[in-house]
Amino acid sequence: MTDVLERPDNQAALKVVGTRPVRPDGADKVTGRATFGADFSLPGMLVGKIKRSPHAHARIVSIDTRKARALPGVKAVVTAADFPDLASEEYEAGESASNLRDLSLNCMARGKALYDGHAVAAVAATSSAVADEALDLIVVTYDVLPHVIDVEAAMAPDAPLLDETLFTEGLETRPQAPSNIAKRNQLTRGDLDAGFAAADVIVVGRYTTAAVHQGYIEPHACLAVYASDGQCQVWSSSQGQFMVRTYCAKVLGLEASDIRVIPAEIGGGFGGKTTVYLEPLALALSRQSGAPVKMVMTREEVFRATGPTSGAVIEVKLGAKTDGTLTAADVVLKYQAGAFAGSPVGAGSMTALACYDVPNFLITGYDVITNSPKVAAYRAPGAPIAAFGVESAMDELAAKLGVDPIALREKNAVRDGVKAAYGPTFRNIGYIETLEAIRDHPHYQAPLGPHQGRGVAVGFWFNVGGESTAAVHVGEDGTAVVVTGNPDIGGSRASMAMMAAEVLGLPIEKVRPIVADTASIGFSMLTGGSRTTFATGMAVTQAAQKIVADLRRRAASLWDVSEDQVAWLDGAAVCLDHTKPDLQPLNLAALAAKAATTGGPITAQVSLNAQGAGPGFGVHVCDVEVDPETGNVTVLRYTAAQDVGKAIHPAYVEGQIQGGAAQGIGWALNEAYLFDRDGRMENAGFLDYRVPVASDLPMIDTIMIEVANPRHPFGAKGVGEVPIVPPLAAVANAVSHAIGIRMRSLPLSPPAIRAAIDAG
Amino acid sequence: MSKRHISAVVNGDPVEFLTEPGRTLLDALRDDLGLTGSKEGCGTGDCGACSVIVDGRLVCSCLMLAEEAEGRRVETIEGLAEGGALHPLQQKFLEHAALQCGFCTPGVLVAAKALLDSNPDPTESETRYWLAGNLCRCTGYDKIIRAVMDAAADLRQARV
Amino acid sequence: MSQLDYVAPTDAEAAAKALAGGGAMARALSGGTDLLVQLRSGRLKPGLIVDLKKIPGAIGIRQEAGGFVIGAATPGAMVGEHAALAFAWPGVVEAATLIGSTQVQGRASMAGNLCNASPAADSVPALVAARAVCVIVGPDGRREAPAESIGVAPGRTSLKPGEFVLEIRLPPRPPRAADAYLRSIPRTEMDIAVVGVGVNLILDSAGRVAEAHLALGAVAPTVLLAGAAARTLIGTRVDDSALANLDAAARAECQPISDKRGTADYRTKIAGVLARRAAAAAYARAEART
């Protein structure tokens, strides 16, 4: 379908887009009425629970479920034997391609348990207590194997192997022996050696990050029914009901049309709910038991068994002239993938130098499997980690050159017409403007006190487009409904209604959006990749434009004039023919009342594969104070500027920036997966997995730069992911300046800071 | 296993339910009374999504046994609005866009109401520390704090 | 299936009898903020829960014989609201009100905190430094024991089967006395203390320390009454050199472990830092009183 669109008229006089109406689902959300995944019930519903491996790496010798099946109240027990043994196949249904076999094995282990928490069996019973007892009665015999979790330890030649059939892809010659390195990727430009030879100053750093979890407050939950005729319904909180349908179909060997997935409200996703864990199991249990099965994860299960993002090592070498011009960059990224291949090291590699115009570079990425939960997407997957290394190294370079950190970025900034490190040529980007916005902000000039430090960092994310379908239906009274297939994780449904209202010329209260199930709207790629406002918004806008064209035709027919004599202004058809001055404008209500006689129901649907998503840039500045005796860090002030294209609903764009910054601050300061010697997570709860609390943060000031993306009807760029990319280095740079010691490992916990100070 | 009969007052109305020992008040509210507004985010009292007010005190309902509700007065998110009229806190949350996914919102609103009942004029710091037990992963707390303080100002005005 | 029963007796002796009858499978319940977490995790599978909250005086604070008596199930929030207690024992009150979130404060009790016997419990160092005494009720009657004698190892108390703490007594306060409690946590709230220090000082009329008590939390299997460290303050005005000595002495008494919350080395250093800061705070408070 078309990807370049005509702009709606009156771009300069927008009436709805750019305002801040109350969100359409707001009343339900503030009264507790909104239904999330765990809030659904059906008569005869069973409780489903999962038996999980207590070992980080083990061969599953046998699973004996007889006693569990015999327990009164147990209605179904499943293991890998109840799922087809899938062949390895790459399939794109989530945020990036997934290997279906790996996905299936992650949902239910087959032959080997690959991390502590890996599902090995599941039960459905008449109550939670009976289900728990049934799990205890399942006897699993393991042959425990040595495990490996640290990424460099997993890369070592003598590391325990998770998969004896895995040979590293992407090397010049295929290796002789298997390893845990699934893939190596490389991006190159120019002549690296010549670039470093031309440098006056060189900076080298090795940086490390720990695995961190998306930390959504709502645990995974679903309710599934597999009827006796093979038709299935699933209520699930996910980032994509079509993704859930596809994965369930593939993992269970079912047909897509037999599965109807109804999206529940979702309590946070951030990428972590772009895959399935429970739904195929719930369906299998429902199939066996003949009853609906509800499955809700505990918080401990969320941490132990759903994807965090990678822990990583980032090695950066930068070369520059004394005037700050970068001559060369060498970046090596080593990312944990968890139990199955597929870390976001590819995206990390592509974004690592995206903000810089560097003539010579080599970026090498390693995707490494480890005995930890399979990593899942986490908001700009891969980019924050790479940015932590590069932005810290740039800060070290600025210090070495005696140059202001923003001036150093400006000197080397990508601009329109520059070829990005990852390939395409940048157009209509607002990076320079974003740098200037921070440079000129009072925060940047504010004085600092003792033990205080300021850090600056920049970040980039591509944002994607992809397939979306939207429908707009006009009711008999001229009000409208907008139907899309994208779960609302950040306020997008408000933006959909706003864009439709703008085109139709209706006040926002007369346009209601709904998020429909897989049987009630055409295909949409999931909510992720900062795509919804862009791609689904494009589909919504085009559908509304089709309605307007249809309304003009109907008015023309009623007035007996040609269509080119009818304009659509302020929500009404207006006759442009001066010879017919008595024709009063016909608004939506008037035309809707005559729908039957002018062609039938007024409705339109658009499906497209949106191209031309605008990449986004962010620049963050952070002030901290460090208690030098305890190592405690206080975040004093935080300002985030971002190139957003066009803020459809400014409050929700601000919210995305603030939320992403807060997650990045947590990632920098206190969040980390901690494993004991046996490879078990020690802090699988919100007590010791420390996300920021309200008293940890100041107000987060945001600056939205609007350099329009001409490929979107209202100029929007994706905004949700960029904000988590700069904060890791912004905070680390600030702490480093506060204590006068470069901190290269995250998290910057108080003991780590105190130890660095003591070591001098 | 015999169930125990519990009588309590929830959102001003007398209620009765049966529970096995060991179930929490949160379980009873959600599964027995159909009040699914209070959420389970962690089950260990670390996230505040299950916040309710019992006899005037803000508590985590996941840390109370259902039996302990016997004879108690419980207020949940479902009781915050009066009839169809939203409480000023709820209204301000909408105006300030102080929610994104909305999962933590019931708990935050109940906690904020308890704050304003005990301290009608909280500073930003007092508000943040009071709400430290309510985790939000979406908003970074900025708009939540603004909404609470704005509602506090409105409520003080209304009292004048 | 484990059978779990629940009773809420209305007098102390009945509660002791119920606990004794339940044997090893019985657990006392006050605020429940530790017990319910342990129930849920499966760490504890009790047969009987004995709810103390209906015992008269279990919830409440009263003044008796010049001192304060705090009922075993009194929530931290109530402790924080008691103006007279906060004036006499600012350290005990700040410690009690640091346990967990506002929600946890609505339920969690100091007695529960003490009897859960975590070495990192927030209220315990302040109670120990205050020389608090627990009134214990059991099948054989009542007895009293100092707060520091309750925890004997992580998760284990000196209470005999059927015994529970009914109330905590704080001694009368001389005129120039004050206490303080500080803890080290990675965030600003919600964390278990990596180190906790309670200091209790009584000054003479000239402003010198006449009596000093210092307790260290999370640096040993139980909360430590650090007598040697406290003695370094006697006769001083808690000046910089006294604080430096205190720092070293506090560190010397630590026997910490390294765990997911902190390393032994860090805990030791911070114990010294917090001992200094808590002592300075307690001294400033005491000095301000006439």
mmCIF file with all atom_site columns, N, CA, C and O in Angstrom, chain B residues 1 4 21-22 40 43 46 51 57-60 63-64 67-68 129-130 132-134, chain C residues 2 4-6 29 33 36-37 40 51 53 77 81 101-103 106-107 188-190:
data_model
loop_
_atom_site.group_PDB
_atom_site.id
_atom_site.type_symbol
_atom_site.label_atom_id
_atom_site.label_alt_id
_atom_site.label_comp_id
_atom_site.label_asym_id
_atom_site.label_entity_id
_atom_site.label_seq_id
_atom_site.pdbx_PDB_ins_code
_atom_site.Cartn_x
_atom_site.Cartn_y
_atom_site.Cartn_z
_atom_site.occupancy
_atom_site.B_iso_or_equiv
_atom_site.pdbx_formal_charge
_atom_site.auth_seq_id
_atom_site.auth_comp_id
_atom_site.auth_asym_id
_atom_site.auth_atom_id
_atom_site.pdbx_PDB_model_num
ATOM 1   N N  . MET B 1 1   ? -10.854 -29.421 54.298 1.00 0.00 ? 1   MET B N  1
ATOM 2   C CA . MET B 1 1   ? -10.462 -28.090 54.761 1.00 0.00 ? 1   MET B CA 1
ATOM 3   C C  . MET B 1 1   ? -11.708 -27.231 54.865 1.00 0.00 ? 1   MET B C  1
ATOM 4   O O  . MET B 1 1   ? -12.397 -27.028 53.877 1.00 0.00 ? 1   MET B O  1
ATOM 5   N N  . ARG B 1 4   ? -13.885 -20.491 56.389 1.00 0.00 ? 4   ARG B N  1
ATOM 6   C CA . ARG B 1 4   ? -14.314 -19.596 57.462 1.00 0.00 ? 4   ARG B CA 1
ATOM 7   C C  . ARG B 1 4   ? -15.227 -18.527 56.848 1.00 0.00 ? 4   ARG B C  1
ATOM 8   O O  . ARG B 1 4   ? -15.005 -18.065 55.731 1.00 0.00 ? 4   ARG B O  1
ATOM 9   N N  . PRO B 1 21  ? -8.407  -20.835 55.316 1.00 0.00 ? 21  PRO B N  1
ATOM 10  C CA . PRO B 1 21  ? -7.295  -20.131 55.970 1.00 0.00 ? 21  PRO B CA 1
ATOM 11  C C  . PRO B 1 21  ? -6.101  -20.055 55.040 1.00 0.00 ? 21  PRO B C  1
ATOM 12  O O  . PRO B 1 21  ? -5.862  -20.974 54.266 1.00 0.00 ? 21  PRO B O  1
ATOM 13  N N  . GLY B 1 22  ? -5.375  -18.968 55.103 1.00 0.00 ? 22  GLY B N  1
ATOM 14  C CA . GLY B 1 22  ? -4.179  -18.843 54.288 1.00 0.00 ? 22  GLY B CA 1
ATOM 15  C C  . GLY B 1 22  ? -4.356  -17.960 53.067 1.00 0.00 ? 22  GLY B C  1
ATOM 16  O O  . GLY B 1 22  ? -3.376  -17.504 52.486 1.00 0.00 ? 22  GLY B O  1
ATOM 17  N N  . GLU B 1 40  ? -2.490  -7.729  41.817 1.00 0.00 ? 40  GLU B N  1
ATOM 18  C CA . GLU B 1 40  ? -1.308  -8.389  42.377 1.00 0.00 ? 40  GLU B CA 1
ATOM 19  C C  . GLU B 1 40  ? -0.127  -8.142  41.456 1.00 0.00 ? 40  GLU B C  1
ATOM 20  O O  . GLU B 1 40  ? -0.096  -8.637  40.343 1.00 0.00 ? 40  GLU B O  1
ATOM 21  N N  . GLY B 1 43  ? 2.867   -9.862  45.210 1.00 0.00 ? 43  GLY B N  1
ATOM 22  C CA . GLY B 1 43  ? 2.462   -10.795 46.249 1.00 0.00 ? 43  GLY B CA 1
ATOM 23  C C  . GLY B 1 43  ? 3.300   -10.730 47.516 1.00 0.00 ? 43  GLY B C  1
ATOM 24  O O  . GLY B 1 43  ? 3.081   -11.525 48.432 1.00 0.00 ? 43  GLY B O  1
ATOM 25  N N  . ASP B 1 46  ? 5.865   -5.483  48.063 1.00 0.00 ? 46  ASP B N  1
ATOM 26  C CA . ASP B 1 46  ? 6.937   -4.619  47.579 1.00 0.00 ? 46  ASP B CA 1
ATOM 27  C C  . ASP B 1 46  ? 6.519   -3.670  46.473 1.00 0.00 ? 46  ASP B C  1
ATOM 28  O O  . ASP B 1 46  ? 7.342   -2.855  46.040 1.00 0.00 ? 46  ASP B O  1
ATOM 29  N N  . SER B 1 51  ? -2.809  -1.996  47.104 1.00 0.00 ? 51  SER B N  1
ATOM 30  C CA . SER B 1 51  ? -3.088  -1.114  48.234 1.00 0.00 ? 51  SER B CA 1
ATOM 31  C C  . SER B 1 51  ? -4.577  -0.926  48.487 1.00 0.00 ? 51  SER B C  1
ATOM 32  O O  . SER B 1 51  ? -5.344  -0.676  47.557 1.00 0.00 ? 51  SER B O  1
ATOM 33  N N  . ARG B 1 57  ? -6.261  2.908   57.702 1.00 0.00 ? 57  ARG B N  1
ATOM 34  C CA . ARG B 1 57  ? -4.807  2.775   57.504 1.00 0.00 ? 57  ARG B CA 1
ATOM 35  C C  . ARG B 1 57  ? -4.508  2.184   56.141 1.00 0.00 ? 57  ARG B C  1
ATOM 36  O O  . ARG B 1 57  ? -5.095  1.177   55.751 1.00 0.00 ? 57  ARG B O  1
ATOM 37  N N  . LEU B 1 58  ? -3.558  2.784   55.441 1.00 0.00 ? 58  LEU B N  1
ATOM 38  C CA . LEU B 1 58  ? -3.102  2.270   54.155 1.00 0.00 ? 58  LEU B CA 1
ATOM 39  C C  . LEU B 1 58  ? -2.307  0.988   54.384 1.00 0.00 ? 58  LEU B C  1
ATOM 40  O O  . LEU B 1 58  ? -1.372  0.963   55.185 1.00 0.00 ? 58  LEU B O  1
ATOM 41  N N  . VAL B 1 59  ? -2.699  -0.086  53.684 1.00 0.00 ? 59  VAL B N  1
ATOM 42  C CA . VAL B 1 59  ? -1.995  -1.369  53.814 1.00 0.00 ? 59  VAL B CA 1
ATOM 43  C C  . VAL B 1 59  ? -1.909  -2.048  52.458 1.00 0.00 ? 59  VAL B C  1
ATOM 44  O O  . VAL B 1 59  ? -2.612  -1.681  51.512 1.00 0.00 ? 59  VAL B O  1
ATOM 45  N N  . CYS B 1 60  ? -1.043  -3.058  52.382 1.00 0.00 ? 60  CYS B N  1
ATOM 46  C CA . CYS B 1 60  ? -1.027  -3.949  51.212 1.00 0.00 ? 60  CYS B CA 1
ATOM 47  C C  . CYS B 1 60  ? -1.982  -5.099  51.497 1.00 0.00 ? 60  CYS B C  1
ATOM 48  O O  . CYS B 1 60  ? -1.787  -5.843  52.461 1.00 0.00 ? 60  CYS B O  1
ATOM 49  N N  . LEU B 1 63  ? -0.696  -8.595  52.049 1.00 0.00 ? 63  LEU B N  1
ATOM 50  C CA . LEU B 1 63  ? -0.021  -8.918  53.296 1.00 0.00 ? 63  LEU B CA 1
ATOM 51  C C  . LEU B 1 63  ? -1.004  -9.069  54.449 1.00 0.00 ? 63  LEU B C  1
ATOM 52  O O  . LEU B 1 63  ? -0.610  -9.062  55.607 1.00 0.00 ? 63  LEU B O  1
ATOM 53  N N  . MET B 1 64  ? -2.280  -9.181  54.136 1.00 0.00 ? 64  MET B N  1
ATOM 54  C CA . MET B 1 64  ? -3.284  -9.434  55.169 1.00 0.00 ? 64  MET B CA 1
ATOM 55  C C  . MET B 1 64  ? -3.973  -10.730 54.827 1.00 0.00 ? 64  MET B C  1
ATOM 56  O O  . MET B 1 64  ? -4.321  -10.966 53.670 1.00 0.00 ? 64  MET B O  1
ATOM 57  N N  . GLU B 1 67  ? -8.941  -13.649 56.633 1.00 0.00 ? 67  GLU B N  1
ATOM 58  C CA . GLU B 1 67  ? -9.593  -13.756 57.953 1.00 0.00 ? 67  GLU B CA 1
ATOM 59  C C  . GLU B 1 67  ? -9.420  -12.507 58.779 1.00 0.00 ? 67  GLU B C  1
ATOM 60  O O  . GLU B 1 67  ? -10.245 -12.189 59.631 1.00 0.00 ? 67  GLU B O  1
ATOM 61  N N  . GLU B 1 68  ? -8.304  -11.807 58.563 1.00 0.00 ? 68  GLU B N  1
ATOM 62  C CA . GLU B 1 68  ? -8.057  -10.624 59.368 1.00 0.00 ? 68  GLU B CA 1
ATOM 63  C C  . GLU B 1 68  ? -9.010  -9.490  59.007 1.00 0.00 ? 68  GLU B C  1
ATOM 64  O O  . GLU B 1 68  ? -9.048  -8.469  59.687 1.00 0.00 ? 68  GLU B O  1
ATOM 65  N N  . TYR B 1 129 ? 8.006   10.249  49.282 1.00 0.00 ? 129 TYR B N  1
ATOM 66  C CA . TYR B 1 129 ? 8.317   9.231   50.290 1.00 0.00 ? 129 TYR B CA 1
ATOM 67  C C  . TYR B 1 129 ? 7.073   8.453   50.693 1.00 0.00 ? 129 TYR B C  1
ATOM 68  O O  . TYR B 1 129 ? 7.138   7.245   50.925 1.00 0.00 ? 129 TYR B O  1
ATOM 69  N N  . TRP B 1 130 ? 5.951   9.114   50.752 1.00 0.00 ? 130 TRP B N  1
ATOM 70  C CA . TRP B 1 130 ? 4.698   8.402   51.089 1.00 0.00 ? 130 TRP B CA 1
ATOM 71  C C  . TRP B 1 130 ? 4.389   7.365   50.020 1.00 0.00 ? 130 TRP B C  1
ATOM 72  O O  . TRP B 1 130 ? 3.940   6.256   50.320 1.00 0.00 ? 130 TRP B O  1
ATOM 73  N N  . ALA B 1 132 ? 6.507   5.872   48.049 1.00 0.00 ? 132 ALA B N  1
ATOM 74  C CA . ALA B 1 132 ? 7.655   5.026   47.692 1.00 0.00 ? 132 ALA B CA 1
ATOM 75  C C  . ALA B 1 132 ? 7.269   3.553   47.621 1.00 0.00 ? 132 ALA B C  1
ATOM 76  O O  . ALA B 1 132 ? 7.934   2.762   46.958 1.00 0.00 ? 132 ALA B O  1
ATOM 77  N N  . GLY B 1 133 ? 6.211   3.172   48.282 1.00 0.00 ? 133 GLY B N  1
ATOM 78  C CA . GLY B 1 133 ? 5.781   1.778   48.250 1.00 0.00 ? 133 GLY B CA 1
ATOM 79  C C  . GLY B 1 133 ? 4.890   1.450   47.067 1.00 0.00 ? 133 GLY B C  1
ATOM 80  O O  . GLY B 1 133 ? 4.374   0.333   46.978 1.00 0.00 ? 133 GLY B O  1
ATOM 81  N N  . ASN B 1 134 ? 4.685   2.405   46.174 1.00 0.00 ? 134 ASN B N  1
ATOM 82  C CA . ASN B 1 134 ? 3.888   2.152   44.971 1.00 0.00 ? 134 ASN B CA 1
ATOM 83  C C  . ASN B 1 134 ? 4.808   2.244   43.752 1.00 0.00 ? 134 ASN B C  1
ATOM 84  O O  . ASN B 1 134 ? 5.190   3.339   43.337 1.00 0.00 ? 134 ASN B O  1
ATOM 85  N N  . SER C 2 2   ? -1.731  -29.288 53.088 1.00 0.00 ? 2   SER C N  1
ATOM 86  C CA . SER C 2 2   ? -1.460  -28.825 54.446 1.00 0.00 ? 2   SER C CA 1
ATOM 87  C C  . SER C 2 2   ? -2.708  -28.138 54.977 1.00 0.00 ? 2   SER C C  1
ATOM 88  O O  . SER C 2 2   ? -3.324  -27.325 54.309 1.00 0.00 ? 2   SER C O  1
ATOM 89  N N  . LEU C 2 4   ? -4.254  -25.517 57.361 1.00 0.00 ? 4   LEU C N  1
ATOM 90  C CA . LEU C 2 4   ? -3.849  -24.323 58.068 1.00 0.00 ? 4   LEU C CA 1
ATOM 91  C C  . LEU C 2 4   ? -5.042  -23.803 58.829 1.00 0.00 ? 4   LEU C C  1
ATOM 92  O O  . LEU C 2 4   ? -6.106  -23.610 58.276 1.00 0.00 ? 4   LEU C O  1
ATOM 93  N N  . ASP C 2 5   ? -4.859  -23.591 60.120 1.00 0.00 ? 5   ASP C N  1
ATOM 94  C CA . ASP C 2 5   ? -5.959  -23.053 60.915 1.00 0.00 ? 5   ASP C CA 1
ATOM 95  C C  . ASP C 2 5   ? -5.583  -21.677 61.447 1.00 0.00 ? 5   ASP C C  1
ATOM 96  O O  . ASP C 2 5   ? -4.398  -21.310 61.495 1.00 0.00 ? 5   ASP C O  1
ATOM 97  N N  . TYR C 2 6   ? -6.567  -20.929 61.839 1.00 0.00 ? 6   TYR C N  1
ATOM 98  C CA . TYR C 2 6   ? -6.362  -19.536 62.277 1.00 0.00 ? 6   TYR C CA 1
ATOM 99  C C  . TYR C 2 6   ? -7.241  -19.287 63.482 1.00 0.00 ? 6   TYR C C  1
ATOM 100 O O  . TYR C 2 6   ? -8.426  -19.619 63.482 1.00 0.00 ? 6   TYR C O  1
ATOM 101 N N  . LEU C 2 29  ? 0.987   -14.202 64.970 1.00 0.00 ? 29  LEU C N  1
ATOM 102 C CA . LEU C 2 29  ? 0.786   -13.211 63.911 1.00 0.00 ? 29  LEU C CA 1
ATOM 103 C C  . LEU C 2 29  ? 0.516   -11.866 64.551 1.00 0.00 ? 29  LEU C C  1
ATOM 104 O O  . LEU C 2 29  ? -0.413  -11.725 65.339 1.00 0.00 ? 29  LEU C O  1
ATOM 105 N N  . THR C 2 33  ? 3.565   -8.774  58.112 1.00 0.00 ? 33  THR C N  1
ATOM 106 C CA . THR C 2 33  ? 4.327   -8.371  56.921 1.00 0.00 ? 33  THR C CA 1
ATOM 107 C C  . THR C 2 33  ? 5.538   -9.270  56.661 1.00 0.00 ? 33  THR C C  1
ATOM 108 O O  . THR C 2 33  ? 6.084   -9.264  55.572 1.00 0.00 ? 33  THR C O  1
ATOM 109 N N  . LEU C 2 36  ? 3.316   -13.410 56.244 1.00 0.00 ? 36  LEU C N  1
ATOM 110 C CA . LEU C 2 36  ? 2.612   -13.712 54.996 1.00 0.00 ? 36  LEU C CA 1
ATOM 111 C C  . LEU C 2 36  ? 3.571   -13.921 53.843 1.00 0.00 ? 36  LEU C C  1
ATOM 112 O O  . LEU C 2 36  ? 3.313   -14.751 52.965 1.00 0.00 ? 36  LEU C O  1
ATOM 113 N N  . VAL C 2 37  ? 4.671   -13.187 53.810 1.00 0.00 ? 37  VAL C N  1
ATOM 114 C CA . VAL C 2 37  ? 5.651   -13.387 52.746 1.00 0.00 ? 37  VAL C CA 1
ATOM 115 C C  . VAL C 2 37  ? 6.243   -14.795 52.855 1.00 0.00 ? 37  VAL C C  1
ATOM 116 O O  . VAL C 2 37  ? 6.414   -15.497 51.853 1.00 0.00 ? 37  VAL C O  1
ATOM 117 N N  . ARG C 2 40  ? 3.699   -17.455 51.742 1.00 0.00 ? 40  ARG C N  1
ATOM 118 C CA . ARG C 2 40  ? 3.528   -17.483 50.305 1.00 0.00 ? 40  ARG C CA 1
ATOM 119 C C  . ARG C 2 40  ? 4.704   -18.149 49.611 1.00 0.00 ? 40  ARG C C  1
ATOM 120 O O  . ARG C 2 40  ? 4.541   -18.873 48.647 1.00 0.00 ? 40  ARG C O  1
ATOM 121 N N  . ASP C 2 51  ? -3.421  -15.186 65.911 1.00 0.00 ? 51  ASP C N  1
ATOM 122 C CA . ASP C 2 51  ? -3.468  -13.734 65.706 1.00 0.00 ? 51  ASP C CA 1
ATOM 123 C C  . ASP C 2 51  ? -3.509  -13.046 67.065 1.00 0.00 ? 51  ASP C C  1
ATOM 124 O O  . ASP C 2 51  ? -4.419  -13.293 67.863 1.00 0.00 ? 51  ASP C O  1
ATOM 125 N N  . LYS C 2 53  ? -3.775  -9.823  67.626 1.00 0.00 ? 53  LYS C N  1
ATOM 126 C CA . LYS C 2 53  ? -4.283  -8.450  67.600 1.00 0.00 ? 53  LYS C CA 1
ATOM 127 C C  . LYS C 2 53  ? -5.514  -8.216  68.449 1.00 0.00 ? 53  LYS C C  1
ATOM 128 O O  . LYS C 2 53  ? -5.841  -7.076  68.760 1.00 0.00 ? 53  LYS C O  1
ATOM 129 N N  . ALA C 2 77  ? 3.149   2.811   61.915 1.00 0.00 ? 77  ALA C N  1
ATOM 130 C CA . ALA C 2 77  ? 2.499   4.107   61.678 1.00 0.00 ? 77  ALA C CA 1
ATOM 131 C C  . ALA C 2 77  ? 1.988   4.710   62.982 1.00 0.00 ? 77  ALA C C  1
ATOM 132 O O  . ALA C 2 77  ? 2.066   5.922   63.199 1.00 0.00 ? 77  ALA C O  1
ATOM 133 N N  . GLU C 2 81  ? 3.095   8.233   64.995 1.00 0.00 ? 81  GLU C N  1
ATOM 134 C CA . GLU C 2 81  ? 2.128   9.294   65.310 1.00 0.00 ? 81  GLU C CA 1
ATOM 135 C C  . GLU C 2 81  ? 2.141   9.683   66.781 1.00 0.00 ? 81  GLU C C  1
ATOM 136 O O  . GLU C 2 81  ? 1.483   10.640  67.169 1.00 0.00 ? 81  GLU C O  1
ATOM 137 N N  . SER C 2 101 ? 7.462   0.222   53.385 1.00 0.00 ? 101 SER C N  1
ATOM 138 C CA . SER C 2 101 ? 6.730   1.315   52.768 1.00 0.00 ? 101 SER C CA 1
ATOM 139 C C  . SER C 2 101 ? 5.658   1.831   53.727 1.00 0.00 ? 101 SER C C  1
ATOM 140 O O  . SER C 2 101 ? 5.460   1.288   54.813 1.00 0.00 ? 101 SER C O  1
ATOM 141 N N  . THR C 2 102 ? 4.943   2.864   53.283 1.00 0.00 ? 102 THR C N  1
ATOM 142 C CA . THR C 2 102 ? 3.814   3.369   54.063 1.00 0.00 ? 102 THR C CA 1
ATOM 143 C C  . THR C 2 102 ? 2.804   2.248   54.305 1.00 0.00 ? 102 THR C C  1
ATOM 144 O O  . THR C 2 102 ? 2.240   2.125   55.391 1.00 0.00 ? 102 THR C O  1
ATOM 145 N N  . GLN C 2 103 ? 2.591   1.417   53.295 1.00 0.00 ? 103 GLN C N  1
ATOM 146 C CA . GLN C 2 103 ? 1.644   0.301   53.431 1.00 0.00 ? 103 GLN C CA 1
ATOM 147 C C  . GLN C 2 103 ? 2.129   -0.680  54.506 1.00 0.00 ? 103 GLN C C  1
ATOM 148 O O  . GLN C 2 103 ? 1.363   -1.151  55.337 1.00 0.00 ? 103 GLN C O  1
ATOM 149 N N  . GLY C 2 106 ? 1.602   0.441   57.911 1.00 0.00 ? 106 GLY C N  1
ATOM 150 C CA . GLY C 2 106 ? 0.230   0.326   58.397 1.00 0.00 ? 106 GLY C CA 1
ATOM 151 C C  . GLY C 2 106 ? -0.005  -0.957  59.178 1.00 0.00 ? 106 GLY C C  1
ATOM 152 O O  . GLY C 2 106 ? -1.020  -1.094  59.842 1.00 0.00 ? 106 GLY C O  1
ATOM 153 N N  . ARG C 2 107 ? 0.920   -1.911  59.083 1.00 0.00 ? 107 ARG C N  1
ATOM 154 C CA . ARG C 2 107 ? 0.732   -3.207  59.732 1.00 0.00 ? 107 ARG C CA 1
ATOM 155 C C  . ARG C 2 107 ? 1.925   -3.633  60.574 1.00 0.00 ? 107 ARG C C  1
ATOM 156 O O  . ARG C 2 107 ? 1.760   -4.173  61.667 1.00 0.00 ? 107 ARG C O  1
ATOM 157 N N  . THR C 2 188 ? 16.403  5.109   48.138 1.00 0.00 ? 188 THR C N  1
ATOM 158 C CA . THR C 2 188 ? 16.030  6.031   49.224 1.00 0.00 ? 188 THR C CA 1
ATOM 159 C C  . THR C 2 188 ? 14.980  5.423   50.141 1.00 0.00 ? 188 THR C C  1
ATOM 160 O O  . THR C 2 188 ? 14.706  5.953   51.211 1.00 0.00 ? 188 THR C O  1
ATOM 161 N N  . GLU C 2 189 ? 14.384  4.307   49.707 1.00 0.00 ? 189 GLU C N  1
ATOM 162 C CA . GLU C 2 189 ? 13.319  3.682   50.485 1.00 0.00 ? 189 GLU C CA 1
ATOM 163 C C  . GLU C 2 189 ? 13.188  2.231   50.063 1.00 0.00 ? 189 GLU C C  1
ATOM 164 O O  . GLU C 2 189 ? 13.772  1.817   49.052 1.00 0.00 ? 189 GLU C O  1
ATOM 165 N N  . MET C 2 190 ? 12.416  1.456   50.840 1.00 0.00 ? 190 MET C N  1
ATOM 166 C CA . MET C 2 190 ? 11.984  0.127   50.409 1.00 0.00 ? 190 MET C CA 1
ATOM 167 C C  . MET C 2 190 ? 13.022  -0.968  50.551 1.00 0.00 ? 190 MET C C  1
ATOM 168 O O  . MET C 2 190 ? 12.720  -2.116  50.330 1.00 0.00 ? 190 MET C O  1
#
